[in-house]
XYZ file of C-alpha atoms in Angstrom:
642
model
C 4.246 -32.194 -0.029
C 3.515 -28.480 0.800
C 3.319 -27.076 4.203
C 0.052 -25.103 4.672
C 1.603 -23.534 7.764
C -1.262 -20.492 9.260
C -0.991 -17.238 7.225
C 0.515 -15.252 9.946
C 2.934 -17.509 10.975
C 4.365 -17.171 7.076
C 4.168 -13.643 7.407
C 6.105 -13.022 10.982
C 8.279 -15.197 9.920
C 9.425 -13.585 6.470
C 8.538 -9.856 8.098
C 10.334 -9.802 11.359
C 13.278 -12.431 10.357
C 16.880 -10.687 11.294
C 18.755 -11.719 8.457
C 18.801 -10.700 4.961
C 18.231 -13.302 2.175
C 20.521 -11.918 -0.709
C 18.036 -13.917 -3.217
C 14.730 -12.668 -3.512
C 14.277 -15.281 -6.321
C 15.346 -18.079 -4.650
C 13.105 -21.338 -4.236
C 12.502 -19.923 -0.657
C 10.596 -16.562 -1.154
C 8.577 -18.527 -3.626
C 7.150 -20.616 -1.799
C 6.281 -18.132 0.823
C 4.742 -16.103 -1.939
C 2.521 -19.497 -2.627
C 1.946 -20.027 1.287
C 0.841 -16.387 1.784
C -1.602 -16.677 -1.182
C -3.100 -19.984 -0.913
C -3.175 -19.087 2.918
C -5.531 -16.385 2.083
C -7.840 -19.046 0.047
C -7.722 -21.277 2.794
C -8.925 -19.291 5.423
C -11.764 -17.593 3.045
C -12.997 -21.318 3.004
C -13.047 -21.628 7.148
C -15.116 -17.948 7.487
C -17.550 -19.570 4.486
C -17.464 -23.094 6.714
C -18.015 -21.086 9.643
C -20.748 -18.437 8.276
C -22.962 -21.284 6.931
C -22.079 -24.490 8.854
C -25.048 -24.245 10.428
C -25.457 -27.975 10.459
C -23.118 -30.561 10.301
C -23.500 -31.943 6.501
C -22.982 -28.271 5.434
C -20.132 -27.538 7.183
C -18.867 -31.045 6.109
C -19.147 -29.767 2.471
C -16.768 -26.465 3.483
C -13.915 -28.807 5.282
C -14.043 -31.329 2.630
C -13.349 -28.515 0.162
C -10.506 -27.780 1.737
C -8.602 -30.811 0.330
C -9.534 -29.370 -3.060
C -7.511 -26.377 -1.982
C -4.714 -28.793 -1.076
C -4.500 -30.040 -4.441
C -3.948 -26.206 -6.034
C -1.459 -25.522 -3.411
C 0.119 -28.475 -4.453
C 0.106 -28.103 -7.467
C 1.745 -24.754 -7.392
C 4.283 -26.014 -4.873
C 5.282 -28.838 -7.119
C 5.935 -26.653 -10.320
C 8.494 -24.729 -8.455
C 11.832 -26.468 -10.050
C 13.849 -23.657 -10.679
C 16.502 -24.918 -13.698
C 19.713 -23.953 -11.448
C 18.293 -25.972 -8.836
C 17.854 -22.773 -6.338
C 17.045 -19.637 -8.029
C 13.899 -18.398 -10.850
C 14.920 -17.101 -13.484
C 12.548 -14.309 -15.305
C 10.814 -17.354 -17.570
C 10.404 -19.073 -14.221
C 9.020 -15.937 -12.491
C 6.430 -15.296 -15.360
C 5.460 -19.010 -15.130
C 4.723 -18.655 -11.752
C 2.732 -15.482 -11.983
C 0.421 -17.576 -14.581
C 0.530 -20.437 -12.110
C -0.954 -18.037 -9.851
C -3.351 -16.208 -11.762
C -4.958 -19.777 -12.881
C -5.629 -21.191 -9.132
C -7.162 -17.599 -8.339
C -9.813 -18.903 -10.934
C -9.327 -22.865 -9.301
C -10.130 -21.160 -6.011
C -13.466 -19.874 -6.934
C -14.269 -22.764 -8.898
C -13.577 -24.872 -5.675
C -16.091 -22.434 -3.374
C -18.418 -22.245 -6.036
C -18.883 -25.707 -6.242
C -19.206 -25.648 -2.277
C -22.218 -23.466 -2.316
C -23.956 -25.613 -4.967
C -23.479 -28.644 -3.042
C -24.570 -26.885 0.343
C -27.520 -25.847 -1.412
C -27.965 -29.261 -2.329
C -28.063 -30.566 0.957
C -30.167 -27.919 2.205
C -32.797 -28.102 -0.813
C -32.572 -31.939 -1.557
C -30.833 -34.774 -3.033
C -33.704 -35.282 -5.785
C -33.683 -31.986 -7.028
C -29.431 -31.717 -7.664
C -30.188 -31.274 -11.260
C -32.558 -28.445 -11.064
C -30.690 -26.819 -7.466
C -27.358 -26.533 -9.482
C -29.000 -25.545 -12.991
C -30.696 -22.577 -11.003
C -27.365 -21.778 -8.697
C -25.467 -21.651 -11.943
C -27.921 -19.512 -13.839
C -27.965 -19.432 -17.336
C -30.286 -20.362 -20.018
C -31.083 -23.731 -18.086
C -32.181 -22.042 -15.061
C -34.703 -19.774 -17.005
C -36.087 -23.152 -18.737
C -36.382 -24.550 -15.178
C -38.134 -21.105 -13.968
C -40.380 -21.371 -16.861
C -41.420 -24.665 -16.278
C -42.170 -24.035 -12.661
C -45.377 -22.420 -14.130
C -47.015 -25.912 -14.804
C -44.267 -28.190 -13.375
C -45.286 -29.042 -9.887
C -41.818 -31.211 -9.899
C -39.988 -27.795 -11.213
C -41.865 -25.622 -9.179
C -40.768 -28.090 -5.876
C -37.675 -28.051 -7.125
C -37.585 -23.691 -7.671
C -39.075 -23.341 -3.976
C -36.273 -25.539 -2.386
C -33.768 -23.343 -4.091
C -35.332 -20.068 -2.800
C -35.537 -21.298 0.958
C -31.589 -23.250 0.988
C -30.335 -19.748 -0.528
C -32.517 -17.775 1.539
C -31.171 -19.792 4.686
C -27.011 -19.375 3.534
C -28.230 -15.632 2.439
C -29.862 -15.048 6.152
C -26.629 -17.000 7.579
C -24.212 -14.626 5.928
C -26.458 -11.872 7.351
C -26.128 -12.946 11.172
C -23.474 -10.804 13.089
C -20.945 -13.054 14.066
C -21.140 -13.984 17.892
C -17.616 -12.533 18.891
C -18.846 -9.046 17.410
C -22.177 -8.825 18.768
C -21.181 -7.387 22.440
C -17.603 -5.883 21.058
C -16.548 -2.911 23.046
C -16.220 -0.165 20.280
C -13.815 1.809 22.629
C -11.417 -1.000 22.249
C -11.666 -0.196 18.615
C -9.072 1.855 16.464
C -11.059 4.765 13.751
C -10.263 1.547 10.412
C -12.316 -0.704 13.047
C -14.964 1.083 13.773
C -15.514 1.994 10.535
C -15.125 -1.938 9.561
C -18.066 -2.838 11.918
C -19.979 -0.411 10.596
C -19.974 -1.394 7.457
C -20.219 -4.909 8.956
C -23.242 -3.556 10.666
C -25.293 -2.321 7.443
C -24.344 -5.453 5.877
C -25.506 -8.005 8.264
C -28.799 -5.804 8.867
C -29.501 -5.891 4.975
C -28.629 -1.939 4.425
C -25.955 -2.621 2.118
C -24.214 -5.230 0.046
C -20.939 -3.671 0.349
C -20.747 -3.637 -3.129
C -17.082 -1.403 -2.512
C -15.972 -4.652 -0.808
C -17.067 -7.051 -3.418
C -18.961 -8.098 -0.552
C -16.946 -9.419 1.528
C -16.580 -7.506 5.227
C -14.361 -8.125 8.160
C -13.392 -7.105 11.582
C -10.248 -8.663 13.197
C -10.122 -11.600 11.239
C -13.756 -12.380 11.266
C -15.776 -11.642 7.964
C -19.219 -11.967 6.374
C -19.377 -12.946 2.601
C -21.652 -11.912 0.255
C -23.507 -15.279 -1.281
C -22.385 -15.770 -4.877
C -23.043 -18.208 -7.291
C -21.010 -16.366 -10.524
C -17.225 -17.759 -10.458
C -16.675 -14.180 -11.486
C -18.205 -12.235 -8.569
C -16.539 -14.732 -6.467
C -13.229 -14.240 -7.634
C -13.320 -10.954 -6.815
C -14.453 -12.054 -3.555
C -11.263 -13.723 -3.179
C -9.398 -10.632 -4.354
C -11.483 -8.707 -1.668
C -10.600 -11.245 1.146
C -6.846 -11.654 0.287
C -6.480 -7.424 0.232
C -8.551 -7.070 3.319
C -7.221 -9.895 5.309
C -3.610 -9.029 4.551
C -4.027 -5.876 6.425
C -4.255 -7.911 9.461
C -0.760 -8.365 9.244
C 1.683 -6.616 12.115
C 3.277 -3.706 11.077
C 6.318 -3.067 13.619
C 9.068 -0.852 13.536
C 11.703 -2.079 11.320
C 15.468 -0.757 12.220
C 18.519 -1.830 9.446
C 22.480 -0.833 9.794
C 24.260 -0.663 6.932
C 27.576 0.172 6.442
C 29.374 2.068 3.654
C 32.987 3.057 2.830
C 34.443 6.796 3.695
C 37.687 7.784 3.322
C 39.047 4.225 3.580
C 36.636 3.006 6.422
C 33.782 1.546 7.020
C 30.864 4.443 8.135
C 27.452 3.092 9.593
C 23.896 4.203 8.557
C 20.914 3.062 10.412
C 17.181 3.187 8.742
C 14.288 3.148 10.472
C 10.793 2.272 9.052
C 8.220 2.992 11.608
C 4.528 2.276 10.985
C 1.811 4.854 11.190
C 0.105 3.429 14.120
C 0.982 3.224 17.986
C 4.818 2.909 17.228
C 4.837 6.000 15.200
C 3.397 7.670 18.574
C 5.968 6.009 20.631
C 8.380 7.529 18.577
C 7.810 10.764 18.521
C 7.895 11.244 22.358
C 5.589 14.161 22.177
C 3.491 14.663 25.251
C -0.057 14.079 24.900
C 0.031 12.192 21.386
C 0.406 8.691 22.835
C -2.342 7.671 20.830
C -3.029 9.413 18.090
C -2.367 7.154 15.350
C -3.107 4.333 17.770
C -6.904 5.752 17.900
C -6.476 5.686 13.851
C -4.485 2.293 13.011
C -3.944 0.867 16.463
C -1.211 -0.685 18.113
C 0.305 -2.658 15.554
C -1.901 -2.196 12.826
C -2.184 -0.456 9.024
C -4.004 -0.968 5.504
C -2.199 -2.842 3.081
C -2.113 -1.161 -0.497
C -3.939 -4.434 -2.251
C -6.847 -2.914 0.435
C -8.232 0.435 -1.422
C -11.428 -0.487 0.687
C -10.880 1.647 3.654
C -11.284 5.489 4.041
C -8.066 6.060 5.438
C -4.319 6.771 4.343
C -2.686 3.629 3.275
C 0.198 2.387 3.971
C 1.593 4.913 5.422
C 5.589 4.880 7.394
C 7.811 6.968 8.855
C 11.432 6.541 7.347
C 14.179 7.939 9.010
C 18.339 7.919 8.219
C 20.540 8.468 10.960
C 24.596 8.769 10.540
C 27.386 6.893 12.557
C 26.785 10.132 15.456
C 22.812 9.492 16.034
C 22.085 12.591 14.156
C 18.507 12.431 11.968
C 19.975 13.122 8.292
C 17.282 12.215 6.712
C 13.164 11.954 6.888
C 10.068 11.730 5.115
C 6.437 10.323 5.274
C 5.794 7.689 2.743
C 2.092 6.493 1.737
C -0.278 5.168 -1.075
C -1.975 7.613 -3.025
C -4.757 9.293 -0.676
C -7.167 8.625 -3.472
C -9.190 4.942 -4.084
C -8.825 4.348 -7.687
C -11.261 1.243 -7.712
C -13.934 4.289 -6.545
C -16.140 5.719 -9.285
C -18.424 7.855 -7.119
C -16.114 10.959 -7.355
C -17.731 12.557 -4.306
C -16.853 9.653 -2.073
C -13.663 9.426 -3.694
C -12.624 12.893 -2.708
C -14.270 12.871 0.535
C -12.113 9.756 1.498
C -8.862 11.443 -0.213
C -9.559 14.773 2.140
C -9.614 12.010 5.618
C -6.532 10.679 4.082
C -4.874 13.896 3.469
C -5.695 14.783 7.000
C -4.507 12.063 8.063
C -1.035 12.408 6.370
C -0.790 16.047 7.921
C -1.778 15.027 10.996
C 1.596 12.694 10.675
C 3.441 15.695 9.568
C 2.551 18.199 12.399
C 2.994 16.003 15.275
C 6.592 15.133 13.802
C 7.399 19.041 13.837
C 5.910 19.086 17.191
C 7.864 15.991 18.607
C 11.010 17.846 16.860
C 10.243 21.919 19.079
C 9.276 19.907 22.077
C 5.654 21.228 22.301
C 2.983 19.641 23.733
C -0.574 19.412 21.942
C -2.256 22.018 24.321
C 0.966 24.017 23.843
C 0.247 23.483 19.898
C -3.893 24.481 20.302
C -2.787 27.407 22.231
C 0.221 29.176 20.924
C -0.494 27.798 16.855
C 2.321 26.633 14.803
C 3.671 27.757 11.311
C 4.280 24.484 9.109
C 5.758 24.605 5.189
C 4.790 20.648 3.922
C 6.749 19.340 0.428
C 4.563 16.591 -1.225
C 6.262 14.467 -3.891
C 3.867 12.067 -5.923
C 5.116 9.528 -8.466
C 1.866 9.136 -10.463
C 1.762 9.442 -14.364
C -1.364 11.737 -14.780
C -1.676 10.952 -18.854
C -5.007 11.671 -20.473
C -4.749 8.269 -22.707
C -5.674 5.905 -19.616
C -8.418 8.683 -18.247
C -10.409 7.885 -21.451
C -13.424 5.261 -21.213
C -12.048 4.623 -17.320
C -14.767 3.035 -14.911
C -13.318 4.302 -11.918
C -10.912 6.391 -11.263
C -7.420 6.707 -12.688
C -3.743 8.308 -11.791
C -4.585 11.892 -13.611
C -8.116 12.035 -11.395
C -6.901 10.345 -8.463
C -3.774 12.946 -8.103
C -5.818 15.636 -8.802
C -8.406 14.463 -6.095
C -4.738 13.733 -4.017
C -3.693 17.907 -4.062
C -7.319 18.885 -3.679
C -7.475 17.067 -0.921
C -4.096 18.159 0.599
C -4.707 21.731 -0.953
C -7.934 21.724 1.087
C -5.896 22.250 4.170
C -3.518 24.632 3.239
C -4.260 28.794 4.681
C -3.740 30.926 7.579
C -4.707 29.695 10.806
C -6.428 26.279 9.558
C -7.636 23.893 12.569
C -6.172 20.636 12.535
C -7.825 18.026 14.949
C -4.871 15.885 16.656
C -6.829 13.853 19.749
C -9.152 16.499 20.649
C -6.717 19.362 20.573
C -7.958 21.940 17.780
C -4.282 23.191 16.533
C -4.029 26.289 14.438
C -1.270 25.990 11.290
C -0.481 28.144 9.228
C 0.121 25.662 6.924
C 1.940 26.136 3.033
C 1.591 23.481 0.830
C 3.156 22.577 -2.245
C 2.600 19.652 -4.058
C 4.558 18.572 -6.804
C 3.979 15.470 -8.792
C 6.998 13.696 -11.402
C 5.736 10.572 -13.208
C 8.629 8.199 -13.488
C 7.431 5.264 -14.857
C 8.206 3.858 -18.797
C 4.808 6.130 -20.060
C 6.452 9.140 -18.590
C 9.821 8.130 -19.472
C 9.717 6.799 -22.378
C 7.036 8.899 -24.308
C 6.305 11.964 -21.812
C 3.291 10.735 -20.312
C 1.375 12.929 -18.254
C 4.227 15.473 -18.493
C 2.146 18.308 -19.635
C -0.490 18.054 -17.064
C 1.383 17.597 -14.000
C 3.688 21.145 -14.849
C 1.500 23.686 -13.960
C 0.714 22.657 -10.689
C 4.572 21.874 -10.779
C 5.384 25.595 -11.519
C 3.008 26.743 -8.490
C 4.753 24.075 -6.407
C 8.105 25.205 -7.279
C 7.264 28.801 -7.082
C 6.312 28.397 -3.205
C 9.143 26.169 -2.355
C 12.140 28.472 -4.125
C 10.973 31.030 -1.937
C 10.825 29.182 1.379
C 14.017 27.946 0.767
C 15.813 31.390 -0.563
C 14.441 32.864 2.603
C 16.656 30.494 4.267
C 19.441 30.992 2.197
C 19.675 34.506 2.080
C 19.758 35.193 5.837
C 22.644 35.515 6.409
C 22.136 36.020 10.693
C 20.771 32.162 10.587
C 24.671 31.535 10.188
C 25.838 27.873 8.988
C 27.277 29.525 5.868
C 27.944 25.570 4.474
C 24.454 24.508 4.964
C 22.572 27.096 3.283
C 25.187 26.448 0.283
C 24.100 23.304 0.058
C 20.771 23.983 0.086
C 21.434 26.627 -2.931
C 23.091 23.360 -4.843
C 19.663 21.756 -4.324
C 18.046 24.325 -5.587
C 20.372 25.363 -8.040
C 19.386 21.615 -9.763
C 15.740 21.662 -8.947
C 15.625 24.874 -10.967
C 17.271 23.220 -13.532
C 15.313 20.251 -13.535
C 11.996 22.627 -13.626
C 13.055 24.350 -16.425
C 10.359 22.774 -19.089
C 8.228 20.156 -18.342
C 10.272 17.234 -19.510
C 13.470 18.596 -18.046
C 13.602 16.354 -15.236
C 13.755 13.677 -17.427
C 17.316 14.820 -18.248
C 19.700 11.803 -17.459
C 18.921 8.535 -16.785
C 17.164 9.154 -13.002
C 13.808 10.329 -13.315
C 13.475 10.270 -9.290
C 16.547 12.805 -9.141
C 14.071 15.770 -9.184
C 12.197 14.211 -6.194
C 14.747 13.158 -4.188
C 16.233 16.825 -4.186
C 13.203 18.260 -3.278
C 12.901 15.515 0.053
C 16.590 16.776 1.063
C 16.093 20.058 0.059
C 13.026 19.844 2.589
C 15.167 18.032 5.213
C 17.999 20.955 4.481
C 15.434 23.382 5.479
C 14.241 22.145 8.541
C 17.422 21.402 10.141
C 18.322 24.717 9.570
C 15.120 25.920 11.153
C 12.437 23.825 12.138
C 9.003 24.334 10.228
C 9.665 22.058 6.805
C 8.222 18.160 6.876
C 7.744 16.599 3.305
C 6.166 13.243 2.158
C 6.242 10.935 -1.066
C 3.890 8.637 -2.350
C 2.747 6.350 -5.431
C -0.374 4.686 -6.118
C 0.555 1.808 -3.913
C 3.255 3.334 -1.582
C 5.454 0.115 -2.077
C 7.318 0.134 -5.249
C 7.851 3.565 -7.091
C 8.187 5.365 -3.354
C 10.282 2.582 -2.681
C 12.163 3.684 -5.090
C 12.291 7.086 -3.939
C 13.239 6.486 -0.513
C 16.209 4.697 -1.896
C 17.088 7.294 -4.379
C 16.854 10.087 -1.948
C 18.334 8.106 1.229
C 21.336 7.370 -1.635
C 21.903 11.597 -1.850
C 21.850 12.082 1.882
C 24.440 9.066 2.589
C 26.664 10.695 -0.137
C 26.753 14.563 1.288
C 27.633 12.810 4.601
C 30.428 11.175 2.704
C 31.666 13.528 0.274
C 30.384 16.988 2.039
C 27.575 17.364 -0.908
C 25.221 16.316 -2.384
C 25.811 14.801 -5.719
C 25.048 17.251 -8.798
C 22.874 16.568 -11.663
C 25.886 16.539 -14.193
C 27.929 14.437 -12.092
C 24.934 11.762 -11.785
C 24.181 12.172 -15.157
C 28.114 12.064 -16.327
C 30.633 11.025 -13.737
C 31.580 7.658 -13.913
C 33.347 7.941 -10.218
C 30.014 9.487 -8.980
C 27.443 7.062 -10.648
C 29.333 3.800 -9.173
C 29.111 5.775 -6.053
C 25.168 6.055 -6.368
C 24.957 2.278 -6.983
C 27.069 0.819 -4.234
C 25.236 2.911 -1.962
C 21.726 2.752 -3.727
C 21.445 -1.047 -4.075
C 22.399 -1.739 -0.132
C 19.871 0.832 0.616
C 16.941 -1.125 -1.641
C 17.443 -4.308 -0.688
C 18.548 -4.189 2.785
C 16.809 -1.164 4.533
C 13.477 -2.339 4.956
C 11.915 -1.685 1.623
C 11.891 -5.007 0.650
C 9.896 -5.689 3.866
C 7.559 -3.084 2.746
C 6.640 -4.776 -0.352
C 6.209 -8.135 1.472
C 4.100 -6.423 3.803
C 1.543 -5.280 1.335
C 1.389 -8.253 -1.167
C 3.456 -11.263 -0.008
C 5.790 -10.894 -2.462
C 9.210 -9.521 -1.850
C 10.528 -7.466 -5.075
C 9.824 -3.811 -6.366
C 7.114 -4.130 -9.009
C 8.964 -1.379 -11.505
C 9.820 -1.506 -15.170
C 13.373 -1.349 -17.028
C 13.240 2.385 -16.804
C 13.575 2.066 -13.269
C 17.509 0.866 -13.871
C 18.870 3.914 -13.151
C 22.480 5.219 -13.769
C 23.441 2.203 -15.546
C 22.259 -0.373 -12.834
C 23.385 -4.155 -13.570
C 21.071 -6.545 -14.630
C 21.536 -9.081 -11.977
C 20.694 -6.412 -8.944
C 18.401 -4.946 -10.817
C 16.283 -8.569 -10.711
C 17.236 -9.363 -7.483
C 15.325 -5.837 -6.543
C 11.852 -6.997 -8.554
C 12.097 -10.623 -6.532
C 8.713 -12.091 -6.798
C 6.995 -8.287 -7.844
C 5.868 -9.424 -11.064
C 3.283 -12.347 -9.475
C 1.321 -9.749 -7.453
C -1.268 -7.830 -9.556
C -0.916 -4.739 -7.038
């Protein structure tokens, strides 16, 4: 028997539990991955019950559905049996990913088949027949239609059908009672924007066709009313992305310990949420609630929810050594661009909020780090160099015959967006304080998944705005270098090493494929950043992917793998010696695969879809990575679709 426990519950329970599961396979996470999705179908069912319960025999019709629901969920429980008795194996994994995929299409079967049968009840038992021939469509409805003409049976029968969908139309049009006197001031910038949208729908402005119309404000939603099992099975997709956002998003703090010089040397990570805990952490007076305003206190968008014009999924992530000292740090995020957008002008109008966002992330961080205040910021201005490292594969092949967008659009509306920014003495709005920054920006972009790798995907088009990047980050950082009154002779070495294999790396526009670690290139540019501004403050950086889960996971792990290893060895690692040295490469895993699965990325991933695993291909096994950790790092990826 399964145990339907509430959605959230699942979720703080898998999100904020202490310990590590080594097994991200194991019978366990699976049937959390099952709870979290069926929890989503379940509660879809109680808004529907809810929105057009409006007497007792309809709302009887929602609950009783429910227990069709039960049956799915049990059904999907049931076929976990794993062959070792604890663990999935791949077969098992892609079994359960079909399992999956076939009670999304169960699910709207199962509401569908509510909203006949309310429509039933509110039209009349004698007309079934006709009520769910017309609520199915079809060639029978059109007969029925047809009829109607000289039917006065069919034409009873067409008029009951237009007032019981009229009345669960008009019912899913009614602002829900706990929104109607909300307090908008209470309200983060994502909420507001939610009940406006909530607004337009429920006074018959829009469909919110973006949100396959489905809308929602703290947990409460509106549906659309839909008859096609296809339309409604988006609806479900729409629900599950939207309503998964609800989760909490706290920080998230991991130690991890790694061998130097025969002892054991602590790291701690620290994922912290772009919302009011970012603020908290920053300490900088008069930004308290800056992202609160945006995300609020505990809150975020989930990268399975493209719906919102904001930045998604965005974190902090920090690396401090055994003495406290920040040795690492980046911004992480989703793509600032809504590929499920076809209007290109909203598209890039949402990217640009986004991007602002992001920067707005990045200045208060170099602001936290001086000790200036906001109204110190708006009146004395700030100088700010930002690295941005995107892990999209901009080929031409997918752009072709594309209804929306794609990755070569949507990171081209990504560094217009950030671009847009970039100048002398550009305003930045942080809480009312107008902040002049004079702001360089260089964005680089390396595809790394098997497209790029394999066959050189997207190589071509990403290198020229590559070479510009490069050209404006080389000379930041030889500025650096080359003053010699800075001092710290051993720091600005290292940061020529960096560069030394950046240049190296940029040398054609395949180059960085060199090796087998296509996120080397990256990774050096994040510490080269992080080089730069310890030396002297002004350099922030970020990283992203389309989702801002799996591929920057990767990242963050690639790059956090560097920095551990100059704190150990007193340098970075080269690109020959990751490419070549055994004794270096074993290095890089031992410290790589720790970092993965037990420094909050994992978490990251579960946050946004469920699932715990890193949804990345074979060419993601880099520098000769075993198979076993390599699975244990996708987990459950492969049964999310996002």
């Amino acid at each position: 028997m399964v145990n339907t426990m509430n959605l959230n519950t699942e979720f703080n329970k898998s999100i904020h539990s202490v310990s590590f599961n080594p097994s991200t396979q194991d019978i366990n996470h699976a049937s959390s991955r099952i709870n979290v999705h069926m929890g989503h179908a379940y509660q879809l069912l109680k808004q529907l019950e809810n929105q057009n319960g409006h007497n007792p025999q309809v709302a009887e019709i929602y609950e009783k559905a429910s227990t069709e629901l039960f049956q799915v969920h049990e059904n999907l429980a049931n076929a976990l049996n794993p062959a070792n008795g604890n663990t999935l194996s791949k077969k098992e994994i892609k079994d359960l990913n079909k399992a999956i995929k076939t009670s999304e299409k169960q699910i709207a079967q199962i509401i569908q088949k509510a909203h006949i049968e309310a429509v039933v009840q509110l039209g009349g038992e004698k007309f079934r027949s006709e009520l769910t021939a017309l609520s199915k469509g079809g060639f029978e409805a059109k007969f029925i239609r047809f009829f109607a003409l000289t039917s006065s049976t069919k034409n009873a029968a067409v008029e009951a059908f237009k007032q019981a969908t009229s009345a669960m139309d008009q019912a899913s049009r009614t602002m829900p009672t706990e929104l109607q006197d909300i307090k908008t001031t209470d309200l983060s910038y994502v909420q507001k924007d939610q009940l406006e949208q909530m607004k337009a729908f429920t006074d018959g402005i829009s469909d919110v066709k973006r949100r396959a119309g489905v809308v929602g404000l703290n947990g409460i939603y509106r549906v659309k009313l839909n008859f096609s099992e296809e339309k409604i099975q988006k609806q479900v997709k729409s629900f599950s992305a939207q309503n998964i956002s609800q989760q909490v998003r706290t920080t998230m703090t991991r130690t991890v310990s790694f061998e130097k010089e025969g002892h054991s040397v602590p790291f701690t990570s620290t994922q912290t949420p772009l919302n009011a805990e970012f603020d908290k952490a920053l300490e900088t007076n008069g930004s308290a609630r800056v992202f609160e305003k945006i995300f609020g206190k505990t809150g975020g968008i989930s990268s399975a929810n493209r719906q919102e014009a904001h930045l998604i999924n965005g974190w902090e992530s920090n690396l401090k050594n055994s003495e406290g000292q920040i040795v690492y740090q980046a911004l992480r995020h989703a793509i600032t661009s809504d590929k499920y957008e076809s209007n290109a002008t909203i598209r890039k109008e949402n990217s640009k909020q986004a991007a602002g966002e992001l920067l707005k992330a990045a200045v208060l961080q170099h602001l936290s780090d001086v000790g200036m205040s906001l109204e110190d910021a708006q009146a004395q201005g700030i100088n700010l160099n930002f690295n941005s490292v995107s892990l999209v594969t901009p080929d031409d092949i997918r752009a072709i015959g594309s209804k929306g967008a794609n990755e070569k659009n949507m990171l081209n509306d990504q560094i217009a967006a950030l671009q847009s920014y970039a100048g002398q003495n550009k305003s930045i709005d942080i809480d009312g304080y107008a902040i002049g920054v004079n702001l360089n920006i260089n964005t680089f972009n390396f595809g790394v998944n098997a497209g790029a790798v394999k066959i050189g995907f997207g190589t071509i088009n990403q290198s020229l705005e590559n070479k510009k990047a490069f050209q404006g980050l080389k000379a930041q950082a030889e500025a650096l270098i080359n003053n010699e009154k800075i001092g710290l002779p051993e720091e600005r070495a290292k940061l020529q090493s960096l560069l030394d294999d950046i240049t190296f790396l940029m040398e054609s526009p395949k180059a960085y494929l060199d090796g087998d670690n296509q996120y080397e290139i990256g990774a050096k540019i994040i510490n080269l950043s992080n080089g730069m501004d310890n030396i002297q403050k002004g350099t922030k950086c970020a990283f992203n992917c389309m989702s801002g889960k799996d591929r920057t996971g990767m990242m963050d792990g690639v790059a956090k793998a560097f920095a551990i290893m100059n704190e150990i060895n007193g340098k970075f690692p080269s690109h020959e010696e990751l490419k070549s040295d055994p004794e270096v490469r074993k290095q890089f895993r031992e410290i790589f695969v720790p970092i993965m699965m037990e420094m909050g990325g994992l978490d990251i991933t579960r946050i946004n879809t469920g699932a715990t695993g890193y949804k990345v291909g074979k060419e993601a096994k880099l520098a000769d990575l075993p198979e076993d950790q390599f699975l244990e790092m996708m987990g459950l990826s492969k049964t999310t679709s996002s």
